[in-house]
């Protein structure tokens, strides 16, 4: 086994070994039951100390990827064979919604997103319900929150008797811009940032700014249903470009840019909702080039930023030299959704009009919420909290992959996202609406795939949240697997 090491990298050598082996397992190069090199052989082969290899194997074992057999060595864990993401979806056509909806508000109100959102609130308050549906982070690791919140509130008490800047507090904008520069190599200053009520408000401001009723808008297919409902509510016409393992299909994107001359491309480039796919570096560059060529703006939603297990490519906005992309971020997925703090990165001439729209919308975001996030960032708690979430989500994802392997039929396939909160399971010929209802009556709430496709014209799939305890994951997936197997044997 060849393990290329970067001796001058800031990443510890044992982590480089772990990542390489993990990748070999995820891509199928190492298969279930395959024997790993002995500790001595790998140490000699890679020119490292035996203890370094032992450390790497220990972490892989803790992640559930490999298992030791006494006297025989280490093997790829037989209960785990993540399926390759490359076959995550069946071939799909582009979805073109020819007509804008006739009653935009009604469409949005009764739309799939509204229904799912309300059902999700209800499910979360039902005792004993296993909620595999929501895209929420795990709420552990926030024990310091009351103390931090008290300190933050003290600092803003005076300003509570005043209105504040529509673009948000300078201190918070400075902290976020620093984070974006350091972590994503983005060329951002506090003057490019607008703090919004969650990223949802940012998305809404941008879409209303660029898109008029009847305009064409491109989305990934599937995509986040919250965006679909927003687009329909304002009478936009939506084109769904099939998602591949590397991001949206660029050939089909170009064809549709040429034919329809859309105003905007919406992309969740990192840890995509609902598939968990991260658009590759090459795809990001080409997507930006295409948008420039066809004079179409990009709305890049990075709601799951910071929840990646391994490094991800820089955002499209970091490559943007012509102010064609607007970037949206949020603290909903890394701290808590209820705090309602998100932000927009808008460069160039579009900044001022968007700040004015923000003012017209709701004046500004609560200074208390802004101060709490600011205090989190200043105290260094945020960085630790992210590391905690990443480790915890990695473990729970491993538990879900093992449960899927155990309970789901071989015809099912699923993505193995590099982080985030959910993965995407697809099974040809299984009516997921039926499985969804049956699971609900057995206390398991899932997100059915249909609402994530424009015009609800997709293939059968489920989005499953893995940020639960391993015990709940096992019980929830066992119920789903049983229902799916029962359906398949009824119809065989
Ligand atoms: C892709 C995506 N964008 C935006 C949002 C909205 O998040 P916020 O709470 O920041 O408004 C969500 C929430 O689920 C999401 O999944």
XYZ file of C-alpha atoms and ligand atoms in Angstrom:
508
model
C 0.000 0.000 0.000
C 1.392 3.400 -1.014
C 0.789 6.225 1.428
C 2.244 9.513 0.199
C 3.160 11.701 3.170
C 3.757 15.415 3.302
C 6.525 15.812 5.850
C 6.127 19.599 6.043
C 2.355 19.597 6.319
C 0.727 21.015 9.465
C -1.394 17.865 9.575
C 0.067 15.198 11.883
C 1.520 12.179 10.074
C -0.809 9.706 11.783
C -3.772 11.761 10.536
C -2.371 11.736 7.001
C -2.170 7.935 7.188
C -5.687 7.714 8.609
C -7.098 9.984 5.884
C -5.429 8.045 3.098
C -6.755 4.699 4.361
C -10.201 6.183 4.950
C -10.242 7.450 1.375
C -9.161 4.022 0.036
C -12.099 2.470 1.892
C -14.601 5.105 0.781
C -13.619 4.805 -2.855
C -13.780 1.000 -2.708
C -10.033 0.531 -3.356
C -9.980 -1.305 -0.019
C -12.933 -3.664 0.335
C -14.769 -5.173 3.278
C -12.613 -7.839 4.912
C -9.379 -6.745 3.170
C -6.322 -7.108 5.376
C -4.329 -3.983 6.124
C -0.514 -4.092 6.136
C 0.973 -5.067 9.463
C 2.075 -2.206 11.697
C 5.710 -3.035 11.109
C 5.342 -3.321 7.322
C 3.502 -0.032 7.010
C 5.963 1.754 9.298
C 8.901 0.508 7.192
C 7.150 1.195 3.933
C 6.303 4.789 4.788
C 9.424 5.513 6.815
C 7.593 6.357 10.043
C 7.737 5.161 13.603
C 5.586 2.105 14.506
C 3.791 4.198 17.135
C 2.585 6.558 14.396
C 0.970 3.667 12.528
C -0.553 2.352 15.756
C -2.071 5.788 16.379
C -3.506 5.909 12.843
C -4.987 2.395 13.174
C -6.436 3.306 16.577
C -8.289 6.284 15.132
C -9.544 4.253 12.176
C -10.754 1.614 14.601
C -12.499 4.225 16.764
C -14.179 5.545 13.587
C -15.482 2.033 12.968
C -13.646 1.699 9.658
C -11.273 -1.106 10.577
C -11.269 -3.862 13.176
C -8.452 -5.833 14.818
C -8.561 -9.644 14.804
C -6.397 -10.985 17.629
C -3.313 -12.653 16.215
C -4.188 -11.807 12.580
C -3.896 -8.043 12.288
C -6.251 -5.310 11.088
C -9.053 -5.704 8.519
C -11.525 -3.355 6.831
C -14.573 -3.582 9.072
C -16.901 -6.222 7.650
C -20.008 -4.343 8.844
C -19.035 -1.306 6.852
C -18.699 -0.951 3.118
C -19.595 2.585 2.175
C -20.894 2.630 -1.363
C -19.202 4.865 -3.828
C -20.840 8.260 -4.245
C -20.375 8.036 -8.002
C -23.463 5.860 -8.382
C -25.547 7.821 -5.903
C -28.281 8.750 -8.360
C -29.975 7.187 -11.361
C -29.686 9.028 -14.694
C -31.987 12.036 -14.624
C -33.393 14.477 -17.126
C -33.201 18.231 -16.728
C -36.437 19.443 -15.089
C -37.886 22.570 -16.709
C -40.966 24.184 -15.170
C -42.423 25.910 -18.219
C -45.086 27.923 -16.413
C -44.632 30.251 -13.475
C -47.098 29.293 -10.737
C -50.438 31.082 -11.180
C -50.939 31.910 -7.491
C -47.460 32.457 -6.155
C -48.300 32.969 -2.509
C -50.681 30.026 -2.292
C -48.100 27.824 -3.981
C -45.471 28.764 -1.433
C -47.817 28.545 1.505
C -49.181 25.138 0.708
C -45.871 24.048 -0.840
C -43.825 21.093 0.160
C -41.418 23.179 2.248
C -44.148 24.673 4.428
C -45.673 21.262 5.039
C -42.329 19.657 5.790
C -41.295 22.491 8.110
C -44.511 22.293 10.143
C -44.405 18.487 10.274
C -40.811 18.703 11.422
C -41.690 21.053 14.319
C -44.448 18.698 15.347
C -42.199 15.641 15.116
C -39.542 17.242 17.280
C -42.048 17.869 20.042
C -43.581 14.360 19.901
C -42.201 12.254 22.753
C -40.288 9.203 21.573
C -40.211 10.211 17.894
C -36.934 9.381 16.118
C -36.336 12.428 13.922
C -34.181 11.382 10.981
C -35.530 14.255 8.958
C -34.194 17.601 10.125
C -30.945 19.188 9.014
C -30.091 20.322 12.531
C -26.738 19.946 14.272
C -26.381 17.961 17.429
C -27.057 20.222 20.439
C -24.337 18.814 22.675
C -21.232 20.798 23.543
C -23.062 24.070 24.181
C -22.837 23.878 27.974
C -21.080 27.259 28.025
C -23.933 28.952 26.214
C -25.742 30.485 29.244
C -22.497 32.031 30.538
C -21.519 33.368 27.124
C -25.024 34.688 26.511
C -25.077 36.518 29.877
C -21.738 38.145 29.115
C -22.893 39.136 25.631
C -26.171 40.639 26.816
C -24.335 42.774 29.389
C -22.251 44.262 26.581
C -25.228 45.312 24.461
C -27.665 46.426 27.142
C -27.149 50.100 26.232
C -27.710 49.570 22.528
C -30.983 47.725 23.149
C -32.637 51.135 23.560
C -31.549 52.140 20.062
C -31.952 50.900 16.537
C -28.796 49.522 14.933
C -27.079 49.430 11.509
C -28.944 47.463 8.832
C -25.705 45.764 7.745
C -25.075 44.448 11.269
C -22.616 45.136 14.067
C -19.103 46.029 12.982
C -17.451 43.731 15.521
C -19.331 40.685 14.235
C -18.641 41.607 10.616
C -14.939 41.918 11.436
C -14.907 38.516 13.092
C -16.744 36.807 10.242
C -14.591 38.412 7.562
C -11.456 37.300 9.428
C -12.838 33.756 9.593
C -13.631 33.735 5.863
C -10.184 35.053 4.958
C -8.341 32.611 7.215
C -10.412 29.505 6.601
C -11.530 29.926 3.003
C -8.977 32.254 1.460
C -11.775 34.670 0.577
C -10.904 38.255 -0.180
C -13.522 39.735 2.143
C -13.669 42.837 4.334
C -16.300 43.783 6.959
C -17.645 46.248 4.362
C -18.645 43.296 2.135
C -20.803 41.714 4.835
C -24.474 42.076 5.695
C -25.735 40.273 8.793
C -29.139 38.690 8.132
C -31.872 36.917 10.062
C -30.540 33.458 9.292
C -29.263 32.693 5.824
C -32.898 32.328 4.769
C -33.364 36.085 4.838
C -30.115 36.581 2.910
C -31.286 34.154 0.219
C -34.629 35.898 0.007
C -33.062 39.385 -0.278
C -30.713 38.261 -3.049
C -33.354 36.389 -5.029
C -35.767 39.347 -4.869
C -32.955 41.671 -5.905
C -31.913 39.719 -9.015
C -35.018 37.808 -10.115
C -38.369 39.069 -11.436
C -41.533 36.983 -11.905
C -41.202 34.854 -15.033
C -37.361 34.840 -14.983
C -35.524 31.543 -15.298
C -33.437 30.315 -12.379
C -31.134 27.284 -12.317
C -30.925 24.998 -9.303
C -29.272 21.669 -8.610
C -31.676 18.750 -8.842
C -32.348 17.777 -6.124
C -31.933 21.001 -4.150
C -32.999 22.527 -0.828
C -36.798 22.709 -0.915
C -36.766 26.005 1.032
C -35.235 27.642 -2.033
C -37.681 25.969 -4.400
C -40.673 27.306 -2.459
C -39.132 30.783 -2.347
C -38.606 30.761 -6.128
C -42.109 29.507 -6.836
C -43.610 32.046 -4.439
C -42.206 34.888 -6.519
C -43.174 33.425 -9.865
C -39.700 32.383 -11.026
C -39.395 29.525 -13.514
C -37.065 26.848 -12.288
C -34.658 24.596 -14.194
C -33.263 21.632 -12.254
C -29.832 20.444 -13.452
C -29.060 16.873 -12.318
C -26.547 16.581 -9.519
C -23.534 14.332 -10.090
C -20.938 13.149 -7.581
C -18.853 16.237 -8.439
C -21.567 18.875 -8.480
C -24.199 19.824 -11.028
C -23.835 18.353 -14.519
C -21.900 21.087 -16.319
C -22.688 19.968 -19.837
C -26.408 20.191 -19.142
C -25.851 23.444 -17.274
C -24.208 25.028 -20.304
C -26.960 23.834 -22.673
C -29.606 25.395 -20.453
C -27.657 28.609 -19.898
C -27.518 28.916 -23.675
C -31.210 28.093 -24.256
C -32.921 29.933 -21.400
C -30.476 32.712 -20.427
C -31.395 32.387 -16.728
C -30.797 35.225 -14.259
C -29.376 33.200 -11.416
C -27.741 29.869 -10.540
C -28.382 28.642 -7.008
C -25.801 26.200 -5.655
C -25.145 24.618 -2.279
C -21.529 23.968 -3.205
C -20.324 22.362 0.030
C -22.185 19.532 1.784
C -25.139 20.044 -0.519
C -28.649 19.836 0.831
C -30.056 17.190 0.385
C -27.313 14.874 -1.018
C -24.318 15.895 1.112
C -22.142 16.113 -2.037
C -19.340 18.688 -2.114
C -18.786 20.236 -5.537
C -15.216 19.575 -6.669
C -12.632 22.296 -7.150
C -12.594 21.820 -10.938
C -16.383 22.013 -11.134
C -16.421 25.230 -9.106
C -13.994 26.880 -11.498
C -15.936 25.764 -14.561
C -19.265 26.777 -13.054
C -17.928 30.274 -12.439
C -16.552 30.482 -15.986
C -19.895 29.413 -17.434
C -21.770 31.950 -15.294
C -19.420 34.682 -16.506
C -19.778 33.609 -20.135
C -23.580 33.673 -19.992
C -23.826 36.703 -17.730
C -25.690 34.881 -14.984
C -25.184 35.547 -11.274
C -24.346 32.786 -8.788
C -25.970 32.487 -5.378
C -23.678 30.250 -3.328
C -25.291 28.902 -0.168
C -22.756 27.510 2.299
C -25.162 26.733 5.146
C -23.169 23.675 6.297
C -19.844 25.499 6.336
C -17.554 24.330 9.121
C -19.131 20.884 9.455
C -16.746 19.187 6.997
C -14.641 16.279 8.263
C -11.810 16.766 5.776
C -10.749 19.971 3.994
C -13.079 21.192 1.253
C -12.299 23.359 -1.789
C -12.487 27.143 -1.409
C -15.939 28.616 -2.079
C -16.789 29.793 -5.587
C -16.924 33.311 -4.123
C -13.187 33.033 -3.347
C -12.520 32.619 -7.086
C -14.877 35.408 -8.162
C -13.064 38.462 -9.545
C -16.070 40.039 -11.286
C -18.564 40.307 -8.414
C -20.748 37.716 -10.069
C -21.226 35.528 -6.996
C -23.009 36.266 -3.727
C -22.138 34.060 -0.778
C -24.476 33.108 2.059
C -23.411 31.725 5.435
C -25.143 30.984 8.731
C -24.603 29.999 12.363
C -27.804 27.929 12.351
C -26.073 24.664 11.567
C -23.009 25.124 13.736
C -24.450 26.888 16.790
C -28.254 26.918 16.817
C -31.010 27.707 14.324
C -33.039 29.678 16.880
C -30.400 32.401 17.160
C -31.218 33.509 13.571
C -27.837 34.897 12.589
C -26.650 34.473 9.022
C -24.724 36.674 6.632
C -24.258 37.698 3.036
C -20.956 38.405 1.308
C -21.684 40.918 -1.435
C -18.859 42.640 -3.280
C -18.957 45.639 -5.591
C -21.921 47.723 -6.665
C -24.565 45.302 -5.385
C -23.708 45.869 -1.723
C -25.508 49.167 -1.140
C -28.831 48.167 -2.807
C -28.874 44.976 -0.744
C -28.242 46.872 2.504
C -31.156 49.148 1.603
C -33.360 46.119 0.999
C -32.319 44.689 4.333
C -33.383 47.926 6.017
C -36.746 47.861 4.261
C -37.240 44.231 5.215
C -36.719 44.334 8.985
C -34.291 47.186 9.872
C -31.643 44.902 11.385
C -30.929 41.600 13.160
C -31.435 41.512 16.955
C -28.362 42.990 18.623
C -28.633 40.348 21.341
C -28.310 37.511 18.830
C -25.421 39.252 17.105
C -23.647 39.836 20.427
C -23.970 36.178 21.467
C -22.433 34.956 18.207
C -19.753 37.620 18.486
C -18.873 36.516 22.002
C -18.709 32.897 20.859
C -16.254 33.815 18.134
C -14.174 36.093 20.373
C -13.858 33.564 23.192
C -12.483 30.814 20.937
C -15.428 28.590 21.925
C -16.681 28.484 18.367
C -13.544 26.805 17.022
C -13.669 24.189 19.766
C -17.353 23.678 19.253
C -16.823 23.022 15.528
C -14.125 20.451 16.292
C -16.496 18.802 18.772
C -19.359 18.703 16.247
C -17.124 17.331 13.511
C -15.898 14.487 15.714
C -19.384 13.704 16.951
C -21.006 13.837 13.526
C -18.286 11.623 12.084
C -19.059 8.968 14.658
C -22.778 9.174 14.095
C -22.331 9.072 10.327
C -20.283 5.892 10.739
C -23.113 4.431 12.847
C -25.648 5.298 10.158
C -23.542 3.812 7.357
C -23.196 0.590 9.318
C -26.959 0.493 10.009
C -27.812 1.116 6.349
C -25.476 -1.680 5.343
C -27.110 -3.978 7.875
C -30.807 -3.238 7.269
C -31.200 -1.950 3.710
C -31.415 -4.143 0.592
C -28.533 -4.307 -1.905
C -30.557 -2.256 -4.410
C -30.240 0.806 -2.149
C -27.327 3.199 -2.497
C -26.332 6.215 -0.472
C -23.897 9.068 -0.364
C -21.001 9.211 2.107
C -20.750 12.972 2.694
C -17.588 14.611 3.930
C -19.487 16.015 6.928
C -22.694 17.970 7.417
C -25.752 16.510 9.063
C -27.391 14.163 6.566
C -26.931 11.705 3.730
C -29.085 10.756 0.749
C -30.407 7.255 0.157
C -31.997 6.232 -3.107
C -33.811 3.046 -4.010
C -35.293 2.470 -7.422
C -38.911 1.308 -7.470
C -39.707 1.861 -3.804
C -42.566 4.353 -3.243
C -41.009 6.558 -0.606
C -44.230 8.464 0.149
C -45.666 5.154 1.358
C -42.556 4.289 3.387
C -42.602 7.812 4.867
C -46.200 7.397 6.121
C -45.629 3.888 7.483
C -42.429 4.987 9.245
C -44.211 7.960 10.801
C -46.862 5.689 12.285
C -44.010 3.660 13.826
C -42.382 6.734 15.375
C -39.692 7.392 12.760
C -39.760 10.718 10.908
C -37.776 10.998 7.669
C -37.475 13.531 4.851
C -38.921 12.011 1.725
C -37.012 12.925 -1.452
C -39.787 14.264 -3.704
C -40.020 17.850 -2.319
C -36.335 18.399 -3.078
C -36.900 18.134 -6.832
C -38.271 20.990 -8.937
C -41.888 20.205 -9.727
C -41.515 17.203 -7.379
C -40.369 15.154 -10.401
C -37.509 13.176 -8.938
C -36.527 9.589 -8.267
C -37.400 7.712 -5.026
C -35.077 8.846 -2.241
C -34.803 9.752 1.439
C -32.706 12.373 3.197
C -31.562 10.998 6.541
C -30.173 13.080 9.375
C -27.318 11.253 11.111
C -26.734 13.635 14.037
C -28.570 11.394 16.511
C -27.282 8.942 19.081
C -26.081 5.593 17.610
C -28.911 3.885 19.480
C -31.619 6.034 17.860
C -29.949 5.656 14.466
C -29.931 1.872 14.773
C -33.599 1.768 15.816
C -34.721 4.234 13.145
C -32.849 2.583 10.279
C -34.011 -0.876 11.425
C -37.650 0.274 11.081
C -37.032 1.822 7.665
C -35.145 -1.246 6.457
C -37.953 -3.520 7.622
C -40.576 -1.436 5.790
C -38.541 -1.351 2.592
C -37.825 -5.100 2.718
C -41.528 -5.790 3.379
C -42.514 -3.682 0.363
C -39.978 -5.462 -1.851
C -41.151 -8.931 -0.809
C -44.835 -7.937 -1.333
C -44.117 -6.801 -4.861
C -41.530 -9.449 -5.853
C -29.107 24.785 2.240
C -29.777 25.632 3.274
N -29.743 26.957 3.158
C -30.319 27.758 4.055
C -30.988 27.250 5.144
C -31.629 28.191 6.110
O -30.904 28.302 7.256
P -31.010 29.525 8.283
O -31.460 28.937 9.553
O -29.645 30.104 8.326
O -31.995 30.512 7.736
C -31.059 25.860 5.310
C -31.793 25.281 6.441
O -32.079 24.132 6.505
C -30.427 25.043 4.352
O -30.433 23.704 4.467
